[in-house]
Coordinates of C-alpha atoms and ligand atoms in Angstrom, one line a residue:
X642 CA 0.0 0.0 0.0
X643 CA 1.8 3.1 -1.0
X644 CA 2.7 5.7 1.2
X645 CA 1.7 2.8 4.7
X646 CA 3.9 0.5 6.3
X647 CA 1.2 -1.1 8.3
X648 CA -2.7 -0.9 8.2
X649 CA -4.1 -3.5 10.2
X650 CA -7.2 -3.4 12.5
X651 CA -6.8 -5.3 16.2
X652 CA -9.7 -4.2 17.9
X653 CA -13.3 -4.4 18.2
X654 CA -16.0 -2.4 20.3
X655 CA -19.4 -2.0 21.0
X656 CA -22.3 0.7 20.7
X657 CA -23.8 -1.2 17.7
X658 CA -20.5 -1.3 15.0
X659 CA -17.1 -2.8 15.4
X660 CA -15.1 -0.2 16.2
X661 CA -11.4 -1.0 14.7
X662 CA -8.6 0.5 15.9
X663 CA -5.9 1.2 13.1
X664 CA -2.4 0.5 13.4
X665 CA -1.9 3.4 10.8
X666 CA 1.9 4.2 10.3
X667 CA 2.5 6.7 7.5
X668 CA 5.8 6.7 5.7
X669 CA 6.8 9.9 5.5
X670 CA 7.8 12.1 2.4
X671 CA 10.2 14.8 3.8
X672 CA 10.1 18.3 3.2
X673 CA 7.7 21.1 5.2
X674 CA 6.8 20.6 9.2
X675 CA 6.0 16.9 10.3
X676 CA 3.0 17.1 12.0
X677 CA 1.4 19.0 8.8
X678 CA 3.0 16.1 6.7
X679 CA 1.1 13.3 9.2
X680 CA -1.9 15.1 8.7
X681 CA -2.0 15.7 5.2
X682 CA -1.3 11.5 4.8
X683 CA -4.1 11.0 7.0
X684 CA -6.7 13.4 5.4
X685 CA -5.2 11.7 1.8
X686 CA -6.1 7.7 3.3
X687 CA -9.1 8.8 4.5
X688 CA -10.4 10.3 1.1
X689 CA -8.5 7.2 -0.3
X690 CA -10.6 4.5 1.8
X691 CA -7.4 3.1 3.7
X692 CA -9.2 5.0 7.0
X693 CA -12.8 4.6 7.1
X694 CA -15.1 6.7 9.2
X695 CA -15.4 5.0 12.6
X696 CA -11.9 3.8 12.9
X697 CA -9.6 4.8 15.7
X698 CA -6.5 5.9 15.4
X699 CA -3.3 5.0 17.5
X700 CA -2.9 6.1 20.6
X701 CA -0.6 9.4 19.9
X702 CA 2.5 7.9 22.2
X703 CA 2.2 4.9 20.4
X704 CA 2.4 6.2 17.0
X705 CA 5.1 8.6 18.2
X706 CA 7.1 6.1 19.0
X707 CA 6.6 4.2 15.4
X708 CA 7.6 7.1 13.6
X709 CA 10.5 8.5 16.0
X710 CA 8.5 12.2 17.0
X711 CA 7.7 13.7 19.8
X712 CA 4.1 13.4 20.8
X713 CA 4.2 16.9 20.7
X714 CA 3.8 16.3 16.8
X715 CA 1.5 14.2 17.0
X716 CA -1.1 16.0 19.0
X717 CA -0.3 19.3 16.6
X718 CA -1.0 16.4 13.6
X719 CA -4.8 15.3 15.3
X720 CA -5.3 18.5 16.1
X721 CA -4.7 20.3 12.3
X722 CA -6.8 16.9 11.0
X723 CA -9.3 17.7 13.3
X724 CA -9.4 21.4 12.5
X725 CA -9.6 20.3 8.7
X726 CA -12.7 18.3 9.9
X727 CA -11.4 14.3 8.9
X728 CA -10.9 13.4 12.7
X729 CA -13.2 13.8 16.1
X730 CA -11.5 13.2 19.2
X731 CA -13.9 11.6 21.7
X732 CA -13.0 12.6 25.7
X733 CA -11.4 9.6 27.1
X734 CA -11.4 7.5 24.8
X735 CA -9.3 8.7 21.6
X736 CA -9.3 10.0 18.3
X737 CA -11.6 8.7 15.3
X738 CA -11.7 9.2 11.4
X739 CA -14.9 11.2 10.8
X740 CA -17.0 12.0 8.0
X741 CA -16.4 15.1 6.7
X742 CA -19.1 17.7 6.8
X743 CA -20.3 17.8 3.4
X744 CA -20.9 14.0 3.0
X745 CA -24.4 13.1 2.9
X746 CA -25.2 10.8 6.1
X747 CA -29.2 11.2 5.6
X748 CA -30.6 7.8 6.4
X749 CA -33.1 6.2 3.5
X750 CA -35.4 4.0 4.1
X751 CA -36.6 1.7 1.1
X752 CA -35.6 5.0 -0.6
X753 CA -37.1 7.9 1.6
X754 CA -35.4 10.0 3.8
X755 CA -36.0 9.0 7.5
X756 CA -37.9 12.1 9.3
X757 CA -36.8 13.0 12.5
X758 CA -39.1 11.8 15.0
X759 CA -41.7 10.1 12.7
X760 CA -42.4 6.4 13.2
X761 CA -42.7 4.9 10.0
X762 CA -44.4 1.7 9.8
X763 CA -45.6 1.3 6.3
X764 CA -42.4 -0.5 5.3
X765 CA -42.0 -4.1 6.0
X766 CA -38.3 -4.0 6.8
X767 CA -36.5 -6.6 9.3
X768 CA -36.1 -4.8 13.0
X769 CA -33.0 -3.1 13.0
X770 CA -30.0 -4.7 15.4
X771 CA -26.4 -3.8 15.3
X772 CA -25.5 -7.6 14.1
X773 CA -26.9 -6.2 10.8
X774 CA -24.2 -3.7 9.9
X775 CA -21.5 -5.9 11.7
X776 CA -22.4 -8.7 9.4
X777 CA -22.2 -7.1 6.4
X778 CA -18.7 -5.3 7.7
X779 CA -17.3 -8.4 8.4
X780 CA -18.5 -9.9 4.7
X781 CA -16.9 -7.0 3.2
X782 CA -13.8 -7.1 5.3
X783 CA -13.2 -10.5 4.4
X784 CA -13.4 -10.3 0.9
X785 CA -11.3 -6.9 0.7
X786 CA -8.6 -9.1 2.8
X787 CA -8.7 -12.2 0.0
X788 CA -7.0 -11.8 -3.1
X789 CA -9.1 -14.6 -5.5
X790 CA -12.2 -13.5 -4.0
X791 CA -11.3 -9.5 -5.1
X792 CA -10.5 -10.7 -8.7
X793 CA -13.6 -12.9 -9.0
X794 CA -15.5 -10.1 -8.4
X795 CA -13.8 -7.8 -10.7
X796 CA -14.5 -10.5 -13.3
X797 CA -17.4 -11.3 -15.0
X798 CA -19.5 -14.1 -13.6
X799 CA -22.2 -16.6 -15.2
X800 CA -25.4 -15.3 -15.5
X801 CA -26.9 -17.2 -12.4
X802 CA -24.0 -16.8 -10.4
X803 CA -20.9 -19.5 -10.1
X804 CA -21.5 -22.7 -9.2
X805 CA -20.1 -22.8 -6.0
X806 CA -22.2 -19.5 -5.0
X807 CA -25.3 -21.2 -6.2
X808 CA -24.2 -24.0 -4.0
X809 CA -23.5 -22.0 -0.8
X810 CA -26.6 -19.7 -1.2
X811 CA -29.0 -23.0 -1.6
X812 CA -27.1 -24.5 1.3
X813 CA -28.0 -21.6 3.2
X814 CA -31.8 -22.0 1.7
X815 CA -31.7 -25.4 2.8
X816 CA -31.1 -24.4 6.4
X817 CA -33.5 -22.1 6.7
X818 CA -36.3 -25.1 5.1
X819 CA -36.6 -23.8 1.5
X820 CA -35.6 -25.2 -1.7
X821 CA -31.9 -26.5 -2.0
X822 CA -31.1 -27.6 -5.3
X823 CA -28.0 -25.3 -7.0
X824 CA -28.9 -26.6 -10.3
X825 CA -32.0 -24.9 -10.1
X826 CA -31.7 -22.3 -8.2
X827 CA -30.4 -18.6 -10.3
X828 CA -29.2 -15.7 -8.1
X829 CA -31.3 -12.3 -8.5
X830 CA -31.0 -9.0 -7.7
X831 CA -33.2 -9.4 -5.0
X832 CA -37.3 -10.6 -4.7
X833 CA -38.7 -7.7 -7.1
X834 CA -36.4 -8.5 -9.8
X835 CA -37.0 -12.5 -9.2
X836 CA -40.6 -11.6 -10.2
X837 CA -39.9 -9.7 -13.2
X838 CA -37.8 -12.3 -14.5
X839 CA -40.4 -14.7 -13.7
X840 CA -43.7 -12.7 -15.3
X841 CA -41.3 -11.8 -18.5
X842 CA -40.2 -15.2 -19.1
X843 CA -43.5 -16.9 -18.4
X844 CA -46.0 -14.4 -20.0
X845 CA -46.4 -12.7 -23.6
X846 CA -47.9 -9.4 -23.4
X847 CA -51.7 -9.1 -23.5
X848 CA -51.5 -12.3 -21.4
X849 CA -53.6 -12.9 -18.3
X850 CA -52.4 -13.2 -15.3
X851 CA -54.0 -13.4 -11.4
X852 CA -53.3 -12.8 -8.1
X853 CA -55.0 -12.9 -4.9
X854 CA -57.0 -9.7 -4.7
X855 CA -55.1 -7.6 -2.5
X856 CA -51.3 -8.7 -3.1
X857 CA -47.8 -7.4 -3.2
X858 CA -47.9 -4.3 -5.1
X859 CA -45.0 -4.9 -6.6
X860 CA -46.2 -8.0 -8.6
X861 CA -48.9 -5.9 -10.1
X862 CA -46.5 -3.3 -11.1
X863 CA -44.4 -5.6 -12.6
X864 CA -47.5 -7.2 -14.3
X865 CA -48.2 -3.7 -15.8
X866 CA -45.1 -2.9 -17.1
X867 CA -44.7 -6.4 -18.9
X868 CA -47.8 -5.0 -20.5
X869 CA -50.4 -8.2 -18.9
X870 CA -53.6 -8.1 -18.1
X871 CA -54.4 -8.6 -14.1
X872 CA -57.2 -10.7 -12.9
X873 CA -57.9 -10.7 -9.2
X874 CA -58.7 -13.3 -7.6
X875 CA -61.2 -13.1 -4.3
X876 CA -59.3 -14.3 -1.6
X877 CA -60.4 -14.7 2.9
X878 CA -59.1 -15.5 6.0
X879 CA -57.8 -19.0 4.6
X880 CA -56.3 -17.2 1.6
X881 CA -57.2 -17.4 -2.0
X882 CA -60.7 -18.9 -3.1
X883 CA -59.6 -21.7 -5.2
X884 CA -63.4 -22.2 -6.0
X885 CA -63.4 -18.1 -8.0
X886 CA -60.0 -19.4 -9.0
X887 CA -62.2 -22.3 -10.8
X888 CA -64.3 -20.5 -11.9
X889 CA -62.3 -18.1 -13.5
X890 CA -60.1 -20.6 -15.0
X891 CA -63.5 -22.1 -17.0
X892 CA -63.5 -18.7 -18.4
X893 CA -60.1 -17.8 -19.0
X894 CA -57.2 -19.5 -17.3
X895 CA -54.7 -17.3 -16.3
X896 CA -51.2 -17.8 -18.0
X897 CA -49.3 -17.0 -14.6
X898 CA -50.9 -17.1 -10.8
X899 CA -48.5 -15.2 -8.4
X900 CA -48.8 -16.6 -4.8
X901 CA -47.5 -15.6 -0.9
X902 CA -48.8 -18.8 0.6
X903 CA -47.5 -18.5 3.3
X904 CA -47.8 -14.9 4.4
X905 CA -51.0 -13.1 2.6
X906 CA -49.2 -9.0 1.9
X907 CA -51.1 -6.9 3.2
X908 CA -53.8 -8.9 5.4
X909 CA -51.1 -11.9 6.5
X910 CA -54.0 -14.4 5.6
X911 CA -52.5 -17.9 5.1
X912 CA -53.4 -20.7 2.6
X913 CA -54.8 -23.7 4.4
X914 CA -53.2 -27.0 3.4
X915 CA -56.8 -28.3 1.7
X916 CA -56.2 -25.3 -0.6
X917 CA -52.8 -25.7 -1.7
X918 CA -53.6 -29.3 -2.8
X919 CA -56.6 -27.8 -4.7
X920 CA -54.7 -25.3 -6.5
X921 CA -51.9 -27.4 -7.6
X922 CA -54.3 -29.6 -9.5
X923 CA -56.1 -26.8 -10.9
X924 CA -52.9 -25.5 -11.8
X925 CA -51.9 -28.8 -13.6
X926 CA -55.4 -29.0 -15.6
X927 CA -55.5 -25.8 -16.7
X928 CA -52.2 -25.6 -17.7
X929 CA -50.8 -22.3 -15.3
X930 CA -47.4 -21.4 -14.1
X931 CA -47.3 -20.5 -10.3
X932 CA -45.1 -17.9 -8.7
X933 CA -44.6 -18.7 -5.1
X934 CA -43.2 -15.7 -3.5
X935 CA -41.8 -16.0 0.1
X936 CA -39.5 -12.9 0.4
X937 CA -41.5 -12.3 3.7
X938 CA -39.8 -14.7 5.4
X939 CA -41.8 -17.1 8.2
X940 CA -40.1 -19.2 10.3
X941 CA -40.0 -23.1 8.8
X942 CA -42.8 -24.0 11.2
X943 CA -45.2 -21.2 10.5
X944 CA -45.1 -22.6 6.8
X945 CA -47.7 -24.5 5.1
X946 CA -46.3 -27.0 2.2
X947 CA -44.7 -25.3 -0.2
X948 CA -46.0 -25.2 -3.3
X949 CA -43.0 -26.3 -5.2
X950 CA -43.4 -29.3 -3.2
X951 CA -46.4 -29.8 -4.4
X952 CA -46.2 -28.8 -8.3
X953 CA -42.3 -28.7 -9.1
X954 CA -43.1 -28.9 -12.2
X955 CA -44.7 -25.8 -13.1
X956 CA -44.0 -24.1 -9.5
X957 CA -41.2 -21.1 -9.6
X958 CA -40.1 -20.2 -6.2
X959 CA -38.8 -16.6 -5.3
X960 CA -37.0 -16.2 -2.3
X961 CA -34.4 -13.1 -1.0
X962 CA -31.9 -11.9 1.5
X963 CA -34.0 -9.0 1.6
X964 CA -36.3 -9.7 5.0
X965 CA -33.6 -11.5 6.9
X966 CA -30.3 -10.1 6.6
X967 CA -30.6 -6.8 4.8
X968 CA -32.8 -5.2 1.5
X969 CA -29.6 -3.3 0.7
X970 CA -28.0 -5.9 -0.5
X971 CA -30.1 -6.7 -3.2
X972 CA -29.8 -10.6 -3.5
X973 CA -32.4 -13.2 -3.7
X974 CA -33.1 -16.7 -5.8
X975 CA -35.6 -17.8 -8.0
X976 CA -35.6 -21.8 -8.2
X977 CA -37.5 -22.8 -11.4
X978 CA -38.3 -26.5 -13.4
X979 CA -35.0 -27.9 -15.8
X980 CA -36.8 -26.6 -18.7
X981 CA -37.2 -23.2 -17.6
X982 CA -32.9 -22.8 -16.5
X983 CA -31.8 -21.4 -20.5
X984 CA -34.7 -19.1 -20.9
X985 CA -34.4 -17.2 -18.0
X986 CA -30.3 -17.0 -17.7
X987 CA -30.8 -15.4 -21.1
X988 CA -33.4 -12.8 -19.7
X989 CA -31.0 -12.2 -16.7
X990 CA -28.1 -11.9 -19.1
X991 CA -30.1 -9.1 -21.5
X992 CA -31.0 -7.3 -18.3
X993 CA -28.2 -7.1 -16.1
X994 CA -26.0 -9.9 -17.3
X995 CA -25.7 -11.2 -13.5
X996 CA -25.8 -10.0 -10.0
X997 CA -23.2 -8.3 -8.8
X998 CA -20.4 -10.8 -8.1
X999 CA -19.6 -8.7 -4.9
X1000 CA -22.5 -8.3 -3.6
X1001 CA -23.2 -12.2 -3.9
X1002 CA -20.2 -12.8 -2.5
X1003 CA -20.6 -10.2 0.0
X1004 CA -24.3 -12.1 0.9
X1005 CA -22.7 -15.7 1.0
X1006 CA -20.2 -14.9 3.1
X1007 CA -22.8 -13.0 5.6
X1008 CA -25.2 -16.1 5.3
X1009 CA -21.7 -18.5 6.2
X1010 CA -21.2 -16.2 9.6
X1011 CA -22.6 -17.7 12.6
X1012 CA -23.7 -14.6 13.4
X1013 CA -26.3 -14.3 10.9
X1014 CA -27.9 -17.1 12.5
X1015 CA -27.8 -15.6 15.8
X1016 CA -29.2 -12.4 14.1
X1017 CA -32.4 -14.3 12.5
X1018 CA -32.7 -16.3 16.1
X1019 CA -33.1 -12.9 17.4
X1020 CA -35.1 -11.4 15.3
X1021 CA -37.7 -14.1 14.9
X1022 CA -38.1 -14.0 19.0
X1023 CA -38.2 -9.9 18.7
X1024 CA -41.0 -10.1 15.8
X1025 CA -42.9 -12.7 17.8
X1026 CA -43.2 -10.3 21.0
X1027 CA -43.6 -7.5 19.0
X1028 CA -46.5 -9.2 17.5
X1029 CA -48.1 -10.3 20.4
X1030 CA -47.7 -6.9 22.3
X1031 CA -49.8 -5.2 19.3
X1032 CA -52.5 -7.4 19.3
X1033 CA -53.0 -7.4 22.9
X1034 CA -53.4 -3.8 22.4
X1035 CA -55.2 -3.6 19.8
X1036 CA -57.4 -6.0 20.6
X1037 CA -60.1 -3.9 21.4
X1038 CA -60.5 -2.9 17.8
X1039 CA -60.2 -6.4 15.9
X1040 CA -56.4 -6.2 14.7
X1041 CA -55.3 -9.4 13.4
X1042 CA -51.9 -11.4 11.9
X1043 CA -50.5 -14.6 11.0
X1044 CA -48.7 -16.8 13.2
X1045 CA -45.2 -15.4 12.9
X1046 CA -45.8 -12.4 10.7
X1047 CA -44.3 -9.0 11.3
X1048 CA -47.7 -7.6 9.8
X1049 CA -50.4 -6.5 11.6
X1050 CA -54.1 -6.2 9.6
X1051 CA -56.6 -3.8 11.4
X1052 CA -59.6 -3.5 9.4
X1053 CA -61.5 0.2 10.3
X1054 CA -64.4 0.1 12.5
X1055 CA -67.7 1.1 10.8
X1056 CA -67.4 4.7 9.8
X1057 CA -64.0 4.9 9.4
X1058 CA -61.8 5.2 5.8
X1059 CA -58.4 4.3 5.4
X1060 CA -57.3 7.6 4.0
X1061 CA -58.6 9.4 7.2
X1062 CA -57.3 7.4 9.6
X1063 CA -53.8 7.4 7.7
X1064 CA -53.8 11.4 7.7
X1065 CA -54.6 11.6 11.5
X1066 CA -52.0 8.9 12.3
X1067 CA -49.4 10.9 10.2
X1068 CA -50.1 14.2 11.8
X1069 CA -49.2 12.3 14.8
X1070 CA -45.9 11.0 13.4
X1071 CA -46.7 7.2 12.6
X1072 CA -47.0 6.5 8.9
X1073 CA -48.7 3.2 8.1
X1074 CA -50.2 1.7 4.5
X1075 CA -54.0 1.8 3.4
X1076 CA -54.8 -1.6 1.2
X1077 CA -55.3 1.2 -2.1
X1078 CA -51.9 -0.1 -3.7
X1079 CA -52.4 -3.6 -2.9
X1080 CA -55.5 -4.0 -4.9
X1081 CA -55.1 -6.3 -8.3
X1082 CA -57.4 -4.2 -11.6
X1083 CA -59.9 -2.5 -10.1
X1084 CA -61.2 -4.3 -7.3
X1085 CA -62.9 -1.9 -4.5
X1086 CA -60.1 -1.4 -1.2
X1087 CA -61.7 -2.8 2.2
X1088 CA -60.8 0.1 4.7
X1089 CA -58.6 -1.1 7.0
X1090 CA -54.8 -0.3 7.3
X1091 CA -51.2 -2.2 7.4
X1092 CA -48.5 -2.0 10.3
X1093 CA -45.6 -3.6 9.9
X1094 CA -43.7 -4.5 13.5
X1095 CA -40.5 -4.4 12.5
X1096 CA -38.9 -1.1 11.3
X1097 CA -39.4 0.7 15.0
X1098 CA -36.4 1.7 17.1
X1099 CA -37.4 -0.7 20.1
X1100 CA -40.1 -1.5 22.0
X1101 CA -40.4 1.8 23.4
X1102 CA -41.2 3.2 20.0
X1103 CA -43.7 0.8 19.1
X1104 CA -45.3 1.6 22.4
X1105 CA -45.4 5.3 20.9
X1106 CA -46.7 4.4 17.8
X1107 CA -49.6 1.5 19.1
X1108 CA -51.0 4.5 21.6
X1109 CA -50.7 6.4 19.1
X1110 CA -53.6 4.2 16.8
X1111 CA -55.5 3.6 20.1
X1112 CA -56.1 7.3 20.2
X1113 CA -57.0 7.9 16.7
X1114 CA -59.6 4.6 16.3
X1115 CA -60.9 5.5 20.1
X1116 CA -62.0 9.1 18.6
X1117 CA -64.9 9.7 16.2
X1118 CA -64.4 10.2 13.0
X1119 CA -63.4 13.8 11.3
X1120 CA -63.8 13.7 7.7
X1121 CA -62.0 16.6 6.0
X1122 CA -64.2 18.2 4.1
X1123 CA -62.4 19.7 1.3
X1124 CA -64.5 19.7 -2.0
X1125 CA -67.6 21.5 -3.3
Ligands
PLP2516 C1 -44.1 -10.4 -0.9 C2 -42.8 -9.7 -1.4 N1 -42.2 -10.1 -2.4 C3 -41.1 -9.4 -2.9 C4 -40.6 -8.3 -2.2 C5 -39.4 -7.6 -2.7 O1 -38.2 -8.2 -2.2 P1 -36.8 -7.6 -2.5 O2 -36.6 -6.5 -1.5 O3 -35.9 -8.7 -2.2 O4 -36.8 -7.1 -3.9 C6 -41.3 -7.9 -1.0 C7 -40.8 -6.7 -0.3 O5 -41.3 -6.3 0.7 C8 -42.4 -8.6 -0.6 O6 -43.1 -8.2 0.5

């Protein structure tokens, strides 16, 4: 590394990251005051990468005594860094690289700006814990420590990833109770793209294709944009009617039906077993390709048998890291039939031509970490308490959810409209979902709304936010009356 003699980390903390502590020793070009000449070579690693934001630096008598200066110089060097804005030093406990001032640290969430105080729980995100970032840190620090695995991912990879990534992501699947076979299984850029590579290789346009009636919106904005028609299909508390599903199949059987089983988005309405069995051999008569999506992931014995089981034939199963280890990443598997493999490498080729090789790597690695496991144990516990906490108090006004979803389904009291109660929960700071962008065609929205459990804080914050619904419902209603 040009310009360093040593950069090696030795140290970890706490406080939600792994603090490193860098054994940063500059070599020194000569010419103009030393301490400026330290501090110009730190400011230049840090805009370089070779210091990231969070690391400590050596204590200054220790790096005093590396490079032969007084610690005199030192402090003068931190100090002129620090006055340049690349270093904070915290009381008592050292100095650390900082980002400067005019790097953007706004936080996003799924792509909006997190507002200050506001609660938002119209996303469903995994709960955040510091094992995420840590796990991904030490994916990344791994890789940027391995030569081969750098220059694989410099290189470009096969379409569904290599074969020994398939194999280490389906291993990983196979833990977790979904499908395992690597010759099946293609690596994605996540769920979302998993179901446009499904709908574009399975369907023409002008095609039909159905879903439950309120589904994953992004299915049916996929659907649109591959230019196929959408048929809902009606769908209750034991998921979707496979007698309307019959019925419309008599009429017109749909090309594609897209499925969450498991995990109904937004009501969390599960398909019984009698069901599945149904569908699969309506599927088989009438000829249909099923999409079983289950990016929202359950835990293996909240699951109901999986489709793919049941129809692995004509059953393509979507899957991603998204909901367990981090959306960010953008990773996730679609395991389809032999026959399907060719076609849809090609459309993954003319769209993207493969995942990004770091990233998968990045993912596989996370996935291979003990911790990850420990992070999903925890998480699955945290969901299930959050769960039970909201519909214990909610009770009182009907909420419902599946057995280990992180949704809760609170259909409105008479009276009450989804868009109302959304704009009076908002003024309070808690942002939640209305069924409107769940609804396949034109089918009427029931008024009701969507919480998911897991993107507050803590506990303490879903506290805020569940008395916060309590006081809106327990009001009457206040229409705003804005039109003539
Ligand atoms: C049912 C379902 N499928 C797919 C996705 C998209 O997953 P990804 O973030 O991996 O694209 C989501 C995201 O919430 C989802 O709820």
């Amino acid at each position: 590394m040009a310009g360093f003699s040593e950069h090696n980390e030795h140290k970890y903390g706490v406080k939600g990251f792994i603090v490193t502590m860098t054994i940063w020793t500059p070599d020194l070009p000569e010419g103009g005051p030393r301490y400026r000449r330290i501090a110009e070579h730190m400011a230049e690693a840090i805009r370089r990468g070779e210091l990231a934001p969070g690391e400590k630096l050596p204590p200054q008598r220790q790096l005093a005594d590396r490079l032969g200066v007084t610690v005199g110089t030192i402090t003068r060097a931190y100090t002129e860094a620090q006055r340049q804005g690349w270093v904070e030093s915290r009381v008592g406990s050292g100095t650390y690289v900082r980002l400067p001032e005019d790097e953007d640290a706004t936080v996003f969430r799924a792509g909006v700006p997190v507002e200050d105080g506001v609660i938002d729980m119209s996303m469903a995100l995994p709960p955040p814990h510091p094992l995420r970032p840590q796990g991904l840190q030490r994916a990344l620090r791994t890789i940027a420590e391995s030569p081969l695995a750098l220059q694989a991912a410099t290189d470009y990879q096969p379409e569904a990833g290599t074969p020994a990534q398939r194999a280490r992501i389906a291993a990983w699947q196979g833990e977790l109770g979904l499908p395992d076979d690597p010759d099946r299984l293609l690596i994605t850029q996540g769920g979302q793209h998993g179901i446009h590579l499904a709908l574009r290789t399975l369907a023409q346009p002008g095609e039909l294709v159905a879903g439950d009636a309120l589904t994953y919106p992004g299915f049916i904005c996929a659907a649109q944009q591959a230019h196929l028609r959408l048929a809902a299909v009606p769908m209750d508390e034991a998921g979707l009617d496979v007698d309307a599903l019959a019925r419309l199949c008599a009429r017109h059987p749909p090309r594609v039906l897209y499925l969450t089983p498991d995990l109904n988005n937004p009501t969390g309405a599960r398909l019984s077993e009698a069901r599945r069995e149904r569908l699969a051999a309506l599927a088989r008569e009438h000829d249909i390709w099923l999409v079983e999506d289950a990016v929202q992931y359950l835990p293996r014995e909240r699951r109901g048998t999986p489709l793919v089981e049941l129809a692995p034939e004509r059953t393509l199963h979507l899957f991603s890291t998204s909901k367990v280890l981090a959306g960010g990443l953008r990773i996730g598997t679609l395991t389809a039939p032999e026959r399907l493999q060719e076609r849809l490498c090609s459309a993954l080729r003319s769209q993207s031509w493969m995942a990004p090789p770091l990233m998968v790597e990045a993912a596989c690695r996370w996935m291979e970490d003990p911790a990850s496991r420990e992070l999903l144990a925890w998480q699955v516990e945290e969901i299930a308490a959050r769960r039970a906490r909201a519909l214990e108090r909610l009770a009182a006004f009907g909420a419902q959810s599946g057995e280990g979803s992180s949704l809760i389904w609170l259909p409105l009291p008479a009276g009450r409209r989804s868009s109302e109660v959304q704009a009076l929960l908002a003024r309070r700071g808690l942002k939640v979902s209305t069924p409107e962008p769940f609804c396949v065609g034109s089918e009427p929205a029931p008024q009701a709304i969507r919480l998911c459990l897991g993107p507050p804080e803590d506990r303490e914050a879903l506290e805020r936010a569940l008395a916060i619904v309590d006081e809106v419902l327990s009001e009457p209603p206040s229409s705003p009356w804005q039109t003539l």
